[in-house]
Coordinates of C-alpha atoms and ligand atoms in Angstrom, one line a residue:
M38 CA 164.2 130.8 166.6
R39 CA 164.6 127.1 167.4
P40 CA 167.4 125.8 169.6
F41 CA 169.3 122.7 168.5
I42 CA 168.6 119.7 170.8
I43 CA 171.2 116.9 170.8
A44 CA 170.1 113.8 172.7
G45 CA 172.1 110.7 173.4
N46 CA 170.2 107.4 173.4
W47 CA 172.5 105.0 175.2
K48 CA 170.1 102.1 174.5
M49 CA 170.9 98.8 176.4
N50 CA 174.5 99.8 176.8
T51 CA 176.5 100.9 179.9
T52 CA 176.5 99.3 183.4
L53 CA 176.0 101.7 186.2
S54 CA 179.7 102.4 186.5
D55 CA 180.0 102.8 182.7
A56 CA 177.1 105.2 182.8
V57 CA 178.6 107.3 185.6
V58 CA 181.9 107.5 183.8
L59 CA 180.2 108.6 180.5
A60 CA 178.0 111.1 182.2
R61 CA 180.9 112.7 184.1
A62 CA 182.9 112.9 180.8
I63 CA 180.0 114.6 179.0
R64 CA 179.4 117.0 181.8
G65 CA 183.1 117.8 182.1
G66 CA 183.3 118.5 178.3
L67 CA 180.2 120.7 178.3
D68 CA 181.4 122.7 181.3
D69 CA 184.4 123.6 179.1
M70 CA 182.3 124.3 176.0
P71 CA 179.9 127.3 176.0
T72 CA 176.8 126.1 174.2
D73 CA 174.4 129.0 173.6
R74 CA 172.4 127.4 170.8
V75 CA 172.4 123.8 171.9
R76 CA 170.5 121.9 174.5
V77 CA 171.8 118.5 175.5
I78 CA 169.8 115.4 176.8
V79 CA 171.2 112.1 177.9
C80 CA 169.0 109.0 177.9
P81 CA 170.7 106.2 179.9
P82 CA 169.2 102.9 180.8
F83 CA 166.5 103.0 183.6
V84 CA 168.9 101.6 186.2
S85 CA 171.3 104.4 185.8
L86 CA 168.9 107.3 185.6
S87 CA 169.1 108.3 189.3
S88 CA 172.9 108.3 189.4
V89 CA 173.3 110.1 186.1
H90 CA 170.8 112.7 187.4
E91 CA 173.1 113.4 190.3
I92 CA 176.0 113.9 188.0
I93 CA 174.3 116.3 185.6
R94 CA 172.4 118.3 188.3
D95 CA 172.7 122.0 187.6
S96 CA 174.7 121.5 184.5
G97 CA 172.0 122.4 181.9
I98 CA 172.0 118.8 180.7
A99 CA 168.6 117.2 180.8
L100 CA 167.7 113.6 181.6
G101 CA 165.6 111.4 179.4
A102 CA 164.4 107.8 179.6
Q103 CA 164.2 105.4 176.6
N104 CA 160.6 104.2 177.1
V105 CA 157.6 104.5 179.4
H106 CA 154.5 102.4 180.0
E107 CA 151.1 103.8 179.0
R108 CA 149.4 103.0 182.3
D109 CA 149.7 104.8 185.6
R110 CA 150.6 101.8 187.8
G111 CA 149.6 98.2 188.5
A112 CA 150.4 94.6 187.6
Y113 CA 152.7 95.2 184.6
T114 CA 155.7 93.3 185.7
G115 CA 158.9 94.9 184.4
E116 CA 157.4 98.1 183.2
I117 CA 158.2 101.7 184.3
S118 CA 155.6 104.4 184.7
A119 CA 155.8 108.1 183.8
A120 CA 155.5 109.1 187.4
M121 CA 158.5 106.9 188.3
L122 CA 160.5 108.6 185.6
G123 CA 159.6 112.0 186.9
S124 CA 160.6 110.9 190.4
V125 CA 164.2 110.2 189.3
G126 CA 164.6 113.5 187.5
C127 CA 163.6 112.7 183.9
E128 CA 162.4 115.6 181.9
Y129 CA 162.2 113.8 178.5
V130 CA 161.2 110.3 177.4
I131 CA 161.9 108.6 174.0
I132 CA 158.7 107.1 172.7
G133 CA 158.1 104.8 169.7
H134 CA 161.8 104.2 168.8
S135 CA 161.9 101.9 165.8
E136 CA 163.6 99.2 168.0
R137 CA 160.6 99.2 170.2
R138 CA 158.2 99.1 167.3
K139 CA 160.2 96.2 165.6
Y140 CA 161.3 94.0 168.6
F141 CA 158.4 94.8 171.0
G142 CA 155.6 95.2 168.6
E143 CA 154.7 98.8 169.6
T144 CA 151.9 100.2 167.5
D145 CA 150.9 103.8 166.6
V146 CA 148.0 103.4 169.1
Q147 CA 150.4 102.4 171.9
V148 CA 152.7 105.2 171.0
N149 CA 149.8 107.7 171.1
A150 CA 148.8 106.4 174.6
K151 CA 152.4 106.8 175.8
V152 CA 152.7 110.3 174.5
K153 CA 149.5 111.3 176.3
K154 CA 150.6 109.6 179.5
A155 CA 154.0 111.3 179.4
L156 CA 152.4 114.7 178.9
E157 CA 149.9 114.1 181.7
N158 CA 153.0 113.5 183.9
E159 CA 154.9 116.6 182.8
L160 CA 157.4 114.6 180.7
R161 CA 158.4 115.8 177.3
P162 CA 158.0 113.1 174.6
I163 CA 160.7 112.6 171.9
V164 CA 158.5 110.7 169.4
C165 CA 160.4 108.6 166.9
V166 CA 159.2 108.1 163.3
G167 CA 160.8 106.7 160.2
E168 CA 160.4 104.4 157.3
S169 CA 162.1 101.1 156.6
L170 CA 164.4 100.5 153.6
D171 CA 161.6 98.6 151.8
E172 CA 159.2 101.5 152.4
R173 CA 161.7 104.0 151.1
E174 CA 162.3 101.9 148.0
R175 CA 158.6 101.6 147.4
G176 CA 158.3 105.4 147.5
I177 CA 156.0 105.5 150.5
T178 CA 158.3 107.3 153.0
V179 CA 156.0 110.3 153.3
D180 CA 152.9 108.2 153.7
V181 CA 154.5 106.1 156.4
V182 CA 156.0 109.0 158.4
S183 CA 152.7 111.0 158.1
R184 CA 150.7 108.0 159.4
Q185 CA 153.1 107.7 162.3
V186 CA 153.1 111.4 163.2
R187 CA 149.3 111.6 162.9
G188 CA 148.9 108.4 165.0
A189 CA 151.3 109.5 167.7
F190 CA 149.6 112.9 168.2
D191 CA 146.0 111.9 167.7
G192 CA 144.0 113.8 170.2
V193 CA 147.0 115.7 171.6
E194 CA 146.0 119.3 172.2
A195 CA 147.8 122.0 170.2
H196 CA 149.4 123.7 173.2
N197 CA 150.9 120.3 174.2
F198 CA 152.9 120.1 171.0
Q199 CA 155.2 122.7 172.4
K200 CA 156.4 120.2 174.9
C201 CA 157.2 117.6 172.3
I202 CA 160.0 116.7 169.9
I203 CA 159.8 114.5 166.9
A204 CA 162.9 112.5 165.8
Y205 CA 162.9 111.5 162.2
E206 CA 164.9 108.3 162.1
P207 CA 164.9 106.3 158.9
V208 CA 165.1 102.8 160.1
W209 CA 167.7 101.8 157.4
A210 CA 170.1 104.4 158.8
I211 CA 169.9 103.3 162.5
G212 CA 173.1 101.6 163.7
T213 CA 174.0 100.7 160.1
G214 CA 176.5 103.4 159.3
K215 CA 174.3 104.6 156.4
T216 CA 173.0 108.1 156.9
A217 CA 170.3 109.9 155.0
T218 CA 171.7 112.6 152.9
P219 CA 171.0 116.1 154.2
Q220 CA 168.5 116.5 151.3
Q221 CA 166.7 113.3 152.2
A222 CA 166.5 114.4 155.8
Q223 CA 165.3 117.9 154.9
E224 CA 162.6 116.6 152.6
V225 CA 161.0 114.5 155.4
H226 CA 161.6 117.1 158.1
K227 CA 159.7 119.7 156.0
V228 CA 156.8 117.3 155.7
I229 CA 156.8 116.7 159.4
R230 CA 156.8 120.4 160.2
G231 CA 153.8 120.8 157.8
L232 CA 151.9 118.1 159.8
V233 CA 152.7 119.9 163.0
R234 CA 151.4 123.1 161.4
D235 CA 148.2 121.4 160.4
A236 CA 147.7 120.1 163.9
A237 CA 148.9 123.0 166.1
G238 CA 149.2 126.1 164.0
N239 CA 152.1 128.0 162.4
E240 CA 153.5 129.6 165.5
I241 CA 154.0 126.3 167.3
A242 CA 155.2 124.6 164.1
E243 CA 157.9 127.2 163.6
R244 CA 159.2 126.6 167.1
F245 CA 158.9 122.8 167.0
V246 CA 162.1 120.8 167.3
I247 CA 162.6 118.0 164.7
Q248 CA 165.7 115.9 165.3
Y249 CA 167.4 113.6 162.8
G250 CA 168.6 110.2 163.9
G251 CA 170.4 107.5 162.1
S252 CA 174.2 107.2 162.2
M253 CA 174.7 110.8 163.0
K254 CA 178.4 111.3 163.8
P255 CA 180.9 114.2 164.0
E256 CA 181.8 113.8 160.3
N257 CA 178.2 114.3 159.0
A258 CA 176.5 116.3 161.8
G259 CA 177.4 119.7 160.4
D260 CA 175.8 119.0 157.0
L261 CA 172.7 117.5 158.4
L262 CA 172.3 120.2 161.0
G263 CA 172.8 122.9 158.4
Q264 CA 169.4 122.0 156.8
P265 CA 166.6 124.5 157.6
D266 CA 164.3 122.0 159.2
V267 CA 166.8 119.8 161.0
D268 CA 166.9 121.0 164.6
G269 CA 169.2 118.5 166.3
G270 CA 170.0 114.9 166.5
L271 CA 169.0 111.7 168.4
I272 CA 172.3 109.9 168.6
G273 CA 172.8 106.2 169.3
G274 CA 176.2 104.7 168.7
A275 CA 178.1 108.0 168.7
S276 CA 176.6 109.0 172.0
L277 CA 178.5 106.2 173.8
N278 CA 181.8 108.0 173.4
A279 CA 182.0 111.4 175.1
D280 CA 184.4 112.8 172.6
S281 CA 182.2 112.0 169.6
F282 CA 179.0 113.1 171.3
L283 CA 180.6 116.4 172.3
A284 CA 181.9 116.8 168.8
I285 CA 178.3 116.6 167.5
V286 CA 177.3 119.2 170.1
Q287 CA 180.1 121.4 168.9
A288 CA 179.0 120.9 165.3
A289 CA 175.5 122.1 166.2
E290 CA 176.9 125.0 168.0
S291 CA 179.0 126.1 165.1
T292 CA 176.6 125.3 162.2
G293 CA 175.9 128.2 159.9
R294 CA 172.2 127.8 160.2
N295 CA 170.3 130.8 161.5
G296 CA 168.3 128.8 164.0
Ligands
PEP190 C1 169.0 105.7 167.5 O1 168.9 104.5 167.8 O2 168.2 106.5 167.9 C2 170.1 106.0 166.6 C3 170.0 107.1 165.8 O3 171.1 105.2 166.5 P1 172.5 105.3 165.7 O4 173.0 106.8 165.9 O5 173.4 104.4 166.3 O6 172.2 105.1 164.3

């Protein structure tokens, strides 16, 4: 069945030395914790990718970036290409995080172009989708998430879905301390799996990993990860502390779900 995948999104936190300390602590903790069912990804800021890669080498922890540009190269000052990310050891890249959509105006069209560019460069996209509080209150959560998923994967070939992850991150739950209830998360995750099924077929949909993100912490991780369609977490705040991040990994490892 599906593995759990727990990813830490460090956002614009950690200097190089902070990142090194955090990566060492996570690696040390995981070396002491057998994790048969859980895969772990860390997504530090760009400037720390290379150093963190050295620390996690051969540990089973994968490296991810927090963004990528949709073009191959050129006069795009300040941007980072998919090939550059691959060259420093990235296997994954977060695409379309709600903070990128909100503060940097990223559209579904751009998200789609980034997903395709990542795949072309052998990077695995972690595509973020989720509704705002206003959209949830207006009862259009499923419409919004469906539009975002269809937009992100428009033209992506079925076999390429296997390389992707979707993170359902209700915007109202990110960094706010408010978490979706396990039932609210399950409801949307099930819809997302249905969309993957429509696009890529049942076999791929059953193996497809859908993470939950939005104030996941050790105290609520077990209940969220116990839902049949919740296959891991994209963790912001709680990933900046090795103990709480490792406790979430432990919660995934010991959840009763048969996944
Ligand atoms: C995120 O930004 O992806 C996230 C889920 O953040 P937090 O865990 O802090 O809500």
